[in-house]
Short mmCIF file of C-alpha atoms and ligand atoms in Angstrom, two decimals:
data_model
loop_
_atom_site.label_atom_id
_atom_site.label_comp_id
_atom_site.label_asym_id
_atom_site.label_seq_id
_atom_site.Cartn_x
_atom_site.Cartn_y
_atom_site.Cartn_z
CA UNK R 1 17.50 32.58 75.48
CA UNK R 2 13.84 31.75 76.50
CA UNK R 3 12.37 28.45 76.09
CA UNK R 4 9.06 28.09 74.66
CA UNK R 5 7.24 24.41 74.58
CA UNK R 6 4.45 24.33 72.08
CA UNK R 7 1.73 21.31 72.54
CA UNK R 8 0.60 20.38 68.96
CA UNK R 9 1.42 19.32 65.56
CA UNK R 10 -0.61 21.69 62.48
CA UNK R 11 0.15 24.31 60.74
CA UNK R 12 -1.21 26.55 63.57
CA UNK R 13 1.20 25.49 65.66
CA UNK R 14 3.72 25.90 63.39
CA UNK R 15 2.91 29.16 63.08
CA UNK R 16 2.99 30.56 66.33
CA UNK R 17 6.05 28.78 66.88
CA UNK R 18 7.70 30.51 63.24
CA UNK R 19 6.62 33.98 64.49
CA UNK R 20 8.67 33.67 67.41
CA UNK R 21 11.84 31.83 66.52
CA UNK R 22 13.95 35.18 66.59
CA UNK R 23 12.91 35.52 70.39
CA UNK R 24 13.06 32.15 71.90
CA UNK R 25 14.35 28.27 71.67
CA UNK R 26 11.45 26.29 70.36
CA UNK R 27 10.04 23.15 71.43
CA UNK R 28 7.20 21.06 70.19
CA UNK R 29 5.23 18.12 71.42
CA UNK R 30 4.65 16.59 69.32
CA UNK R 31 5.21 18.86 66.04
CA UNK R 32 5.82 17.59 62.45
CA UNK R 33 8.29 17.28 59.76
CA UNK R 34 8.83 20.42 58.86
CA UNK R 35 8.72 22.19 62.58
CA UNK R 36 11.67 20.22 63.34
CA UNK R 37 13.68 22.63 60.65
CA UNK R 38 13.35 25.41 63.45
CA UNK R 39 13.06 23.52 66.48
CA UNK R 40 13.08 20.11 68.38
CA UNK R 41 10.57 17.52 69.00
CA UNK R 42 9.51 16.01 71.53
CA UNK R 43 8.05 12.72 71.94
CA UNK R 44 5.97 12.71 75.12
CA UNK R 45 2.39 12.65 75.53
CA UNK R 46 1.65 11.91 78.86
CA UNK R 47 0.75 15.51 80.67
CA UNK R 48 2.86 14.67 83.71
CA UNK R 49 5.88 13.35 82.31
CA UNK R 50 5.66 16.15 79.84
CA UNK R 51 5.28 19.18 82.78
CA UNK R 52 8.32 16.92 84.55
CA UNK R 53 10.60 17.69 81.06
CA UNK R 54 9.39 21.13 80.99
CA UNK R 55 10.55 21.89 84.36
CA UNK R 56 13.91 19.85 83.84
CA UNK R 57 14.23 21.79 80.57
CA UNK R 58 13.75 25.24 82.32
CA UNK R 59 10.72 26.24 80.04
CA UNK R 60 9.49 29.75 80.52
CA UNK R 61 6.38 29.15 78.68
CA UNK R 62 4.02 26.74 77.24
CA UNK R 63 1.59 27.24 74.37
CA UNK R 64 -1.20 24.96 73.93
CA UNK R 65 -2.73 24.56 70.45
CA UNK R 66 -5.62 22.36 70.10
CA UNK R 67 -8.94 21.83 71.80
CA UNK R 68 -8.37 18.44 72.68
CA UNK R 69 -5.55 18.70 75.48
CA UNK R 70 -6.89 21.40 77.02
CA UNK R 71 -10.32 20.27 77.38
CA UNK R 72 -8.37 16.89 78.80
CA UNK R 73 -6.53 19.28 81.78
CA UNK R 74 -3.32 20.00 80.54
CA UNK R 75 -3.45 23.55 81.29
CA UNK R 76 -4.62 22.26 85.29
CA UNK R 77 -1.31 19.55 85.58
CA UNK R 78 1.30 22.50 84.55
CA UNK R 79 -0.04 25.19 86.69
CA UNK R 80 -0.08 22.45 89.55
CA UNK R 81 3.67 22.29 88.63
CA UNK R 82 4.10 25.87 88.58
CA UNK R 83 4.56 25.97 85.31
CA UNK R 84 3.29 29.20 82.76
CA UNK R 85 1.34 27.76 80.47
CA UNK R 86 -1.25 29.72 78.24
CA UNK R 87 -4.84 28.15 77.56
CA UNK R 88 -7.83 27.37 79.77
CA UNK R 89 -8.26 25.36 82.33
CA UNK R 90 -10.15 21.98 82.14
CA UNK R 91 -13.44 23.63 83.57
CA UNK R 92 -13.09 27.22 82.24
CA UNK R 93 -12.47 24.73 78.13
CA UNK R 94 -16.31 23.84 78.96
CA UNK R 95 -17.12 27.07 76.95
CA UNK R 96 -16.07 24.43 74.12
CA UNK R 97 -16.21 20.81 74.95
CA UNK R 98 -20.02 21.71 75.96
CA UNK R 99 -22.07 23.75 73.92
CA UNK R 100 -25.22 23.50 77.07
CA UNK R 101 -22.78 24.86 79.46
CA UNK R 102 -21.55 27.85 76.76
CA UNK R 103 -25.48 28.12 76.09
CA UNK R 104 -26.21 28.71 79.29
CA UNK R 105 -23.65 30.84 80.38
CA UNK R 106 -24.49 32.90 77.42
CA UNK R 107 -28.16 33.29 78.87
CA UNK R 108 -26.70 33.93 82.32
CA UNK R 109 -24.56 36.57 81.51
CA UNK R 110 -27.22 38.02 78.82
CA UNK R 111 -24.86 37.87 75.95
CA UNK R 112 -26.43 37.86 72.94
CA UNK R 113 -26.88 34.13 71.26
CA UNK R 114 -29.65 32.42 68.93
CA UNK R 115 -32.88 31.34 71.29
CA UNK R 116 -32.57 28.14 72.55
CA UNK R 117 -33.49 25.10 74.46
CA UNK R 118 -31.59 22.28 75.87
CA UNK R 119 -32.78 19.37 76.36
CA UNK R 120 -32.49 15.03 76.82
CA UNK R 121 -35.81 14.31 75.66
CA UNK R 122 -37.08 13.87 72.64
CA UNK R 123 -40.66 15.12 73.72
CA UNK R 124 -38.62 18.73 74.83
CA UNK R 125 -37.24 18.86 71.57
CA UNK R 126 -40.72 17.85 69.51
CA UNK R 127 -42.76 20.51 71.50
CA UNK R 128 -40.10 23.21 70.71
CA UNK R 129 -39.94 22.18 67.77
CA UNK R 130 -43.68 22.65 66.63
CA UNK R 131 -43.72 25.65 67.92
CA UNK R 132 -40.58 27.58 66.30
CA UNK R 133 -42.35 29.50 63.44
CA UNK R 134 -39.26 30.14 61.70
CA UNK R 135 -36.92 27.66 58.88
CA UNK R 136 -34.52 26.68 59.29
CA UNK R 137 -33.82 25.46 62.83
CA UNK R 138 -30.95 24.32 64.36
CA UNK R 139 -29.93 21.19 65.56
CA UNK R 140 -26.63 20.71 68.17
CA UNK R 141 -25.02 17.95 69.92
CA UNK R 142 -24.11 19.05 73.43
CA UNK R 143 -20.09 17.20 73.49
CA UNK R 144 -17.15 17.47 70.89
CA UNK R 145 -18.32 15.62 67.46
CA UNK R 146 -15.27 16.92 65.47
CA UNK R 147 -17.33 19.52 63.76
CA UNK R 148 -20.08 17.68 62.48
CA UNK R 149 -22.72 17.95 65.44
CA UNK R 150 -24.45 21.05 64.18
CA UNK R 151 -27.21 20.29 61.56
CA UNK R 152 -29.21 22.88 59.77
CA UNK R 153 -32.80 21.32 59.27
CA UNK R 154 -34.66 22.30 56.34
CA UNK R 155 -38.22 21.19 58.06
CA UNK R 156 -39.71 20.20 61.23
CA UNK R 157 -39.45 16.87 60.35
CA UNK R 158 -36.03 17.03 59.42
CA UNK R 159 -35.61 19.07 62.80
CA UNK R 160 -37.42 15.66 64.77
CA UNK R 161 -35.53 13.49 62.75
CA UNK R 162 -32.20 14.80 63.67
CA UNK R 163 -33.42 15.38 67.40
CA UNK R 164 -33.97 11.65 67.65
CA UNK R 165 -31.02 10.75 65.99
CA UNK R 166 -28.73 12.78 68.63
CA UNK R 167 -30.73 11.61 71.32
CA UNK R 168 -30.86 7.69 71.02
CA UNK R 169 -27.19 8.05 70.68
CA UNK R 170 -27.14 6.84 67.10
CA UNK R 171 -25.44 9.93 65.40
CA UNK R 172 -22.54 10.98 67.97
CA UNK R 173 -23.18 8.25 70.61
CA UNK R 174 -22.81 10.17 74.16
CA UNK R 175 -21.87 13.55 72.89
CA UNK R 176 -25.87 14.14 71.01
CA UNK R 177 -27.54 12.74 74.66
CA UNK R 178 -28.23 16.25 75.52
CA UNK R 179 -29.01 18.16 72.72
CA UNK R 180 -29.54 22.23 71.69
CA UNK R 181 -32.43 23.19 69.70
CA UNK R 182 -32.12 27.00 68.62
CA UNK R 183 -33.30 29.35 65.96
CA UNK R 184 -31.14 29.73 62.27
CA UNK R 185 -29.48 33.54 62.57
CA UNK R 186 -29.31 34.92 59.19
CA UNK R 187 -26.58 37.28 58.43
CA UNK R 188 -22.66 36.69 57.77
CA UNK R 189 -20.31 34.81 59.73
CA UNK R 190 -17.35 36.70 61.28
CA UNK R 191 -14.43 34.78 63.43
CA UNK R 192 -12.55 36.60 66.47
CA UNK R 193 -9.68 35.81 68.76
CA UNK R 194 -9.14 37.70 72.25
CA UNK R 195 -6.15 37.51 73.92
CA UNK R 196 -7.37 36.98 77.71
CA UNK R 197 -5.49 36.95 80.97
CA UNK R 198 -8.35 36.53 83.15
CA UNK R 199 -9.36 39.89 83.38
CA UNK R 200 -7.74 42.10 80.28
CA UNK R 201 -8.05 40.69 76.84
CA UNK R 202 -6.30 41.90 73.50
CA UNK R 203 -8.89 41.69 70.86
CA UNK R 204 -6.98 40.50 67.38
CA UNK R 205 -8.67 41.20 63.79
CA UNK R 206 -11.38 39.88 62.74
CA UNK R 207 -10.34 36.54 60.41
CA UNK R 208 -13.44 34.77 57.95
CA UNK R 209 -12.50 31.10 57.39
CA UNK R 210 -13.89 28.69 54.50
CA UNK R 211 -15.33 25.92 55.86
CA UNK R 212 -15.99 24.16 52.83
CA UNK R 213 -13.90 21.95 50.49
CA UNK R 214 -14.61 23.16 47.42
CA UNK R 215 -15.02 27.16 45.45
CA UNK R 216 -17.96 28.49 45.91
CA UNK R 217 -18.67 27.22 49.23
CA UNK R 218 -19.34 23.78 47.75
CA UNK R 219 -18.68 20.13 48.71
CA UNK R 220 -18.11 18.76 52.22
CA UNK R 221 -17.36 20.57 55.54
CA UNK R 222 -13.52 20.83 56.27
CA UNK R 223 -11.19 21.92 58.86
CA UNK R 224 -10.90 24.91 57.18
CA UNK R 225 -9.65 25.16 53.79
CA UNK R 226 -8.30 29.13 53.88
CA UNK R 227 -8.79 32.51 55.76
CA UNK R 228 -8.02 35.63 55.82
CA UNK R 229 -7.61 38.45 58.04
CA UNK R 230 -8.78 41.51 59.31
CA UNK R 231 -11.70 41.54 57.23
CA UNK R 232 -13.46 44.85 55.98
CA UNK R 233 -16.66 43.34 57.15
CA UNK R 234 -15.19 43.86 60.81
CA UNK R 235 -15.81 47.31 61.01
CA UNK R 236 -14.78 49.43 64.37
CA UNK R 237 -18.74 49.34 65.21
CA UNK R 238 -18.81 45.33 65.09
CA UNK R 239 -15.47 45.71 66.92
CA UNK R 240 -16.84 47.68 69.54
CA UNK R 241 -19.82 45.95 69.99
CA UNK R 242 -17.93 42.93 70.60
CA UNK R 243 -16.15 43.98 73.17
CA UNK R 244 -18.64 46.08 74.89
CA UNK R 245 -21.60 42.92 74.95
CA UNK R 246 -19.60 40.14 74.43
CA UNK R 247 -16.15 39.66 75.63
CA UNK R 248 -15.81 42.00 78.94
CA UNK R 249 -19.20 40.17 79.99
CA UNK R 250 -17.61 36.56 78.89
CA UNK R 251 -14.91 37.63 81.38
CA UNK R 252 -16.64 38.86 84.30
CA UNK R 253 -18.91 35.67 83.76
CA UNK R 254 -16.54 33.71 83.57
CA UNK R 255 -15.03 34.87 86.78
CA UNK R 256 -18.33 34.75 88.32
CA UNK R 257 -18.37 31.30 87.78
CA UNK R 258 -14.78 30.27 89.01
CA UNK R 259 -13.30 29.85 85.82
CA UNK R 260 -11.55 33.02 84.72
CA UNK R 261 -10.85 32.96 81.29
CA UNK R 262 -7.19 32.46 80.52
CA UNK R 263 -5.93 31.81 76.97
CA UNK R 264 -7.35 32.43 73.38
CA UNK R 265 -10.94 33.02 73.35
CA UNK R 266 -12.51 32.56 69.87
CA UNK R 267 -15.70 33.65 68.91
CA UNK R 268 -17.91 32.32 66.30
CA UNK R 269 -19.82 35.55 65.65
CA UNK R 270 -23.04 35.63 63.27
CA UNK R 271 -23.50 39.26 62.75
CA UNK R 272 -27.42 39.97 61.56
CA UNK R 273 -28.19 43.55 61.15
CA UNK R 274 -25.19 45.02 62.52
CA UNK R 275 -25.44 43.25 65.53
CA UNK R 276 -23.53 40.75 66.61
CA UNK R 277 -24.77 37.04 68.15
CA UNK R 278 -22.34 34.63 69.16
CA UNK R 279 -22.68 31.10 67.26
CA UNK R 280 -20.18 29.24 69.22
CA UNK R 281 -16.58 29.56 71.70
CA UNK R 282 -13.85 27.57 70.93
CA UNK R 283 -10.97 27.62 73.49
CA UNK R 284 -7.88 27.94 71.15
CA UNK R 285 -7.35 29.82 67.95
CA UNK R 286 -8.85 28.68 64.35
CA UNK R 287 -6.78 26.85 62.12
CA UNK R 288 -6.23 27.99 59.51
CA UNK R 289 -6.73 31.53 60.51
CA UNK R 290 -3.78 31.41 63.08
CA UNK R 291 -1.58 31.13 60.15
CA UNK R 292 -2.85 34.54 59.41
CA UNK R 293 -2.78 36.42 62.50
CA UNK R 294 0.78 35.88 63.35
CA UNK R 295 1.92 37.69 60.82
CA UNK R 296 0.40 40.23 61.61
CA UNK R 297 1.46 41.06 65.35
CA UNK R 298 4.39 43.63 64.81
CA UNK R 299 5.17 44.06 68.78
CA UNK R 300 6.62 40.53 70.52
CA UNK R 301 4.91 37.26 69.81
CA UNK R 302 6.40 35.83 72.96
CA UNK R 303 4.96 38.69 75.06
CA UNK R 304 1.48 38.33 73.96
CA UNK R 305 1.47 34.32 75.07
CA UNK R 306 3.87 34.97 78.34
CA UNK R 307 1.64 37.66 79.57
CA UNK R 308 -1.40 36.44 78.60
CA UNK R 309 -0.18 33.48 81.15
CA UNK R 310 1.02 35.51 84.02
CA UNK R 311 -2.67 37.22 83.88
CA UNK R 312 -0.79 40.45 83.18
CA UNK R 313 -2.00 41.78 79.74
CA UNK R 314 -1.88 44.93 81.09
CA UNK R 315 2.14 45.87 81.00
CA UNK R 316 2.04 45.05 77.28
CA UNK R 317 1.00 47.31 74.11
CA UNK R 318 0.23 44.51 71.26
CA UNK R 319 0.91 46.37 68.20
CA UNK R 320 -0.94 44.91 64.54
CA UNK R 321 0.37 45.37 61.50
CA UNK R 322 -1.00 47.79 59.10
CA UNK R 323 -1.35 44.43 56.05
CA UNK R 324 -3.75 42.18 55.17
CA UNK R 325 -3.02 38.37 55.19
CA UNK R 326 -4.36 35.55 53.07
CA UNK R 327 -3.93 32.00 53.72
CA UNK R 328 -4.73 29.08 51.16
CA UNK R 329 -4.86 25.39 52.56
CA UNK R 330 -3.02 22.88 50.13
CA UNK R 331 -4.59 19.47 50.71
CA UNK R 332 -3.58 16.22 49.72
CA UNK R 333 -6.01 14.04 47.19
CA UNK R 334 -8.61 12.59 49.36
CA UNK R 335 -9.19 15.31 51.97
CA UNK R 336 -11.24 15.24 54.33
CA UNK R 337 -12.77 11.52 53.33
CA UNK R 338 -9.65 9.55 53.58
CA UNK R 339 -5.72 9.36 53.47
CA UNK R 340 -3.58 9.64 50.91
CA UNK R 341 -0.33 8.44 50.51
CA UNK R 342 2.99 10.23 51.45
CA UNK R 343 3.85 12.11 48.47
CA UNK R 344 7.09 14.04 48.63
CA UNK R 345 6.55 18.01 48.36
CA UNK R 346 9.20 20.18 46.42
CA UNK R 347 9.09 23.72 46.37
CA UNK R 348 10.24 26.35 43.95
CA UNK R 349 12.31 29.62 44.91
CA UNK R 350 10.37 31.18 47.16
CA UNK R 351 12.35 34.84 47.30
CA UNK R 352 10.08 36.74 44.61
CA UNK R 353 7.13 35.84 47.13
CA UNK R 354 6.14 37.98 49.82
CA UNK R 355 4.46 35.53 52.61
CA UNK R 356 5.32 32.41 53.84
CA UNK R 357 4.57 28.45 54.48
CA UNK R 358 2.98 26.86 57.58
CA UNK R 359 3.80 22.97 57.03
CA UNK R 360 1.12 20.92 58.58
CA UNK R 361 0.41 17.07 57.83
CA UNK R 362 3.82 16.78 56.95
CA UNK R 363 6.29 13.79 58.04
CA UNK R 364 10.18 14.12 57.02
CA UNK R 365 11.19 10.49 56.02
CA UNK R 366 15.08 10.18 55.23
CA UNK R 367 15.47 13.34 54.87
CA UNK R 368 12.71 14.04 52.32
CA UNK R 369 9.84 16.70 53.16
CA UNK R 370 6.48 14.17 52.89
CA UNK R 371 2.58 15.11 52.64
CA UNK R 372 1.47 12.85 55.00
CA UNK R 373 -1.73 14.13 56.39
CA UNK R 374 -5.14 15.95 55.07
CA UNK R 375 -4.08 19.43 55.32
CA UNK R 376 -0.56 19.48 54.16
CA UNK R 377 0.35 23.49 54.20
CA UNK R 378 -0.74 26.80 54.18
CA UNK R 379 0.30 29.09 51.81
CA UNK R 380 0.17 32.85 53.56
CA UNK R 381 0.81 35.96 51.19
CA UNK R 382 0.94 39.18 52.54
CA UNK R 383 -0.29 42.56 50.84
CA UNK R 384 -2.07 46.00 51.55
CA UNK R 385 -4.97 44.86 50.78
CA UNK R 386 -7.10 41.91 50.50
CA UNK R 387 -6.45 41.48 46.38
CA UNK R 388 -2.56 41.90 46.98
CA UNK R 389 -2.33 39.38 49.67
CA UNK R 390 -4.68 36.90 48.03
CA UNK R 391 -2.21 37.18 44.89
CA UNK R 392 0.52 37.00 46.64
CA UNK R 393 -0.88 34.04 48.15
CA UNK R 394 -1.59 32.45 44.87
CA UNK R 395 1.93 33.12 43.62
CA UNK R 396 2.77 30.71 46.57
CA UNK R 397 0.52 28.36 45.22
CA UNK R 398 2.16 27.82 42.20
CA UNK R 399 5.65 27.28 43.72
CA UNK R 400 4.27 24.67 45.63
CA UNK R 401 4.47 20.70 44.36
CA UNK R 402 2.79 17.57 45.62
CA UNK R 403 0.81 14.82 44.16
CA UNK R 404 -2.74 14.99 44.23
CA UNK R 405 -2.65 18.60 46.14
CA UNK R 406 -5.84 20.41 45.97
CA UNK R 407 -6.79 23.47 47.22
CA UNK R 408 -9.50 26.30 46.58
CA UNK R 409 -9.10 28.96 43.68
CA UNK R 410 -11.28 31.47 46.07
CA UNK R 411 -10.73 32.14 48.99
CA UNK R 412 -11.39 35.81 50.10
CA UNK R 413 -13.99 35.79 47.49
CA UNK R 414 -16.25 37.58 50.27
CA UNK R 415 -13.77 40.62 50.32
CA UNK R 416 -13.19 40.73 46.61
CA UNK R 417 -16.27 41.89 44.55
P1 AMP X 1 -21.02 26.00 65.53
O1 AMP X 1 -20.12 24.80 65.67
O2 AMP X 1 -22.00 26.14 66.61
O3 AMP X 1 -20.30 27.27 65.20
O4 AMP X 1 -21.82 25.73 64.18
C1 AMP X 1 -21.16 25.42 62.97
C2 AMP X 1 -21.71 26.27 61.84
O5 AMP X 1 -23.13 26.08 61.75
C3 AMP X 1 -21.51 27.75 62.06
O6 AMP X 1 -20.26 28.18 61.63
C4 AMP X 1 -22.67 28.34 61.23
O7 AMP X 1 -22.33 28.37 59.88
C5 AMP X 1 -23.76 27.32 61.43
N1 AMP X 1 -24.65 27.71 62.55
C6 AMP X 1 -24.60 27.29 63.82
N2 AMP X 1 -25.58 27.82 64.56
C7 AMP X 1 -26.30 28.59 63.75
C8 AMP X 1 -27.47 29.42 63.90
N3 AMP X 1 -28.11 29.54 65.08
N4 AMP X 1 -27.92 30.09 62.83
C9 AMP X 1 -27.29 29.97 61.63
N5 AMP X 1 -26.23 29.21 61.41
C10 AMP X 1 -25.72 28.52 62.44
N1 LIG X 2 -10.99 27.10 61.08
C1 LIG X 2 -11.96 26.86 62.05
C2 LIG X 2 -11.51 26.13 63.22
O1 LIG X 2 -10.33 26.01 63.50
O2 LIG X 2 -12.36 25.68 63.97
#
């Protein structure tokens, strides 16, 4: 049988690792409690050691999740190795860890982006600033800030505020020292994932996350509290569109520049008037709208990733499902502001339910299945349409017991009128 290592512990990872079980023997580094039901852990963090056990261990294929490792090099030590390993590489992850390098490639390669400036000095910033004749405006810290270092001023002196604040260091320390100042796009927010080798890409459907904690789009920003996916907002113009002017030039760009593109590319799309404007890259696939997608891929999960790796997208037909999945997050009590403590989950019968669980922040201790994180699991339900997988969904909901869990009452509200 194949081997498969998988670098990461959430329920995205768990995911991709679920959806291909049936094909290969599955490793993770360092996964959680519940991955370890399906597969082994392993306990090395170190990049080198951990290419030196892949290559003992005969892996055919690694699968990075997060940003973090990749935008560290991981993806550079295992190819050095000879090793197949899907996600970026250290310089071509930039399109993340910097949002003045992913502005200005975007200029570069005249895809289409929110007006901009980048800057290190306040005076830059004030001058733009005064004259941007449009609120809101839109502050962004250049580095990684764990999703907080985007702020939506109401006013120019909000805008100046905020400018200075990145600047001096004093709200994200070296990651706000060079900072983007760019116009507010006003439409709706749309998420996609490409499959790219290099050259080819496989483009996924079209996912909408919810950022925010609470119903109505309330409360504090999250990691993501639910998604679902495709959306009927994606329709096969917006599709089309993003192919056409953003990904194939992302590509070629990116090729241009030495860095060709291989791994998940996903795109932060604000579409305004049917058009679509890309808000932000991220090198590595949502969470939790990964826990979506993978249910949805009919053909070989193990394909996609081990192709997408040898750069050869091309000898593969990726075949989607013709179903809708939604995915609600089930957080424990004090998400996101603090921890909670381990609370044992128990879950009811789960065979009148059509869908499934990705485990997250979850530890098993003596045997017991333990909430032990912020988001705990996602419940996924599957249906023809939006309504029937959201209920299904639900119905998961209710099987599902931990102390304190909270979670949203509606998500896919956008697709539901
Ligand atoms: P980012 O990390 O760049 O995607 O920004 C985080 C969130 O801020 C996005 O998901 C949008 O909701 C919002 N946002 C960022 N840039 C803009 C913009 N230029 N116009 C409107 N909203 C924006
Ligand atoms: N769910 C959004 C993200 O993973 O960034």
């Amino acid at each position: 049988m194949k081997k498969v290592l998988i670098i990461g512990s959430g329920g995205r990872e768990y995911s991709i690792g679920f959806f291909m079980k049936n094909e290969a023997e599955i490793f993770y580094a360092p996964g959680n409690g519940a991955t370890s039901e399906f597969a082994t852990n392993i306990d090395i963090k170190d990049f080198e050691e951990l290419a030196l056990w892949a290559k003992e261990n005969n892996i055919n294929l690694t699968i990075v999740g997060p940003e973090a490792p990749l935008v560290e090099g991981i993806t550079d030590v295992f190819k050095k190795h000879n090793l197949i390993i899907f996600g970026p590489t250290k310089n071509a992850a930039r399109l993340e860890g910097s949002k003045v390098y992913m502005k200005n490639f975007l200029k570069k390669h005249n895809i289409p982006s929110a007006k901009y400036i980048e800057t290190n000095k306040k005076e830059k910033a004030y001058e733009f600033i005064e004259k941007m004749d449009k609120l809101p405006i839109v502050i962004k810290a250049d580095g990684l800030c764990a999703g907080k270092g985007v702020i939506i001023a109401e006013s120019k002196e909000e805008a100046k505020k905020t400018a200075d604040e990145m600047l001096s260091g004093k709200a994200f320390g070296e990651a706000g020292k060079k900072i983007i100042v760019e116009e507010f796009l006003d439409g709706y927010e749309l998420s996609m994932f490409a499959i790219c080798d290099g050259k080819d890409f496989v483009l996924l459907p079209a996912a909408q996350d919810h950022k925010r904690l609470l119903d109505g789009d309330k409360g504090p920003n999250t990691g993501g509290m639910g998604a679902y996916a495709p959306t009927p907002l994606a329709t096969p113009e917006i599709y089309e569109k993003v192919k056409e002017k953003i990904i194939k030039p992302t590509l070629k760009g990116m090729q241009e520049e030495g860095s060709a593109y291989e791994g998940v590319l996903f795109i932060g799309l604000m579409i305004v008037d049917n058009e679509p404007y890309v808000l932000e890259y991220n090198v590595r696939f949502g969470d939790p709208e990964c826990e979506e997608l993978m249910p949805l891929i009919e053909s070989s999960v193990y394909d996609m990733f081990y192709y997408g790796a040898k750069g050869e997208l091309e000898k593969i037909d990726v075949k989607i499902k013709d179903m809708v999945a939604v995915g609600v997050v089930c957080a424990s009590k004090n998400y996101p502001y603090s921890s909670s403590k381990p609370a044992e989950i128990k879950i009811d019968d789960l065979n009148s339910c059509n869908g499934y669980i990705a485990y997250a922040g979850v530890k098993n201790i003596d045997g017991k299945l333990m909430a032990s994180g912020g988001r705990i699991l996602v419940c996924v339900g599957y249906g023809k349409d939006v309504k029937e997988a959201r209920d299904e969904a639900y119905k998961i909901v209710d099987k599902v017991h931990f102390d304190g869990m909270q979670f949203r009452k509606d998500i896919a509200y956008q697709a539901i009128k």
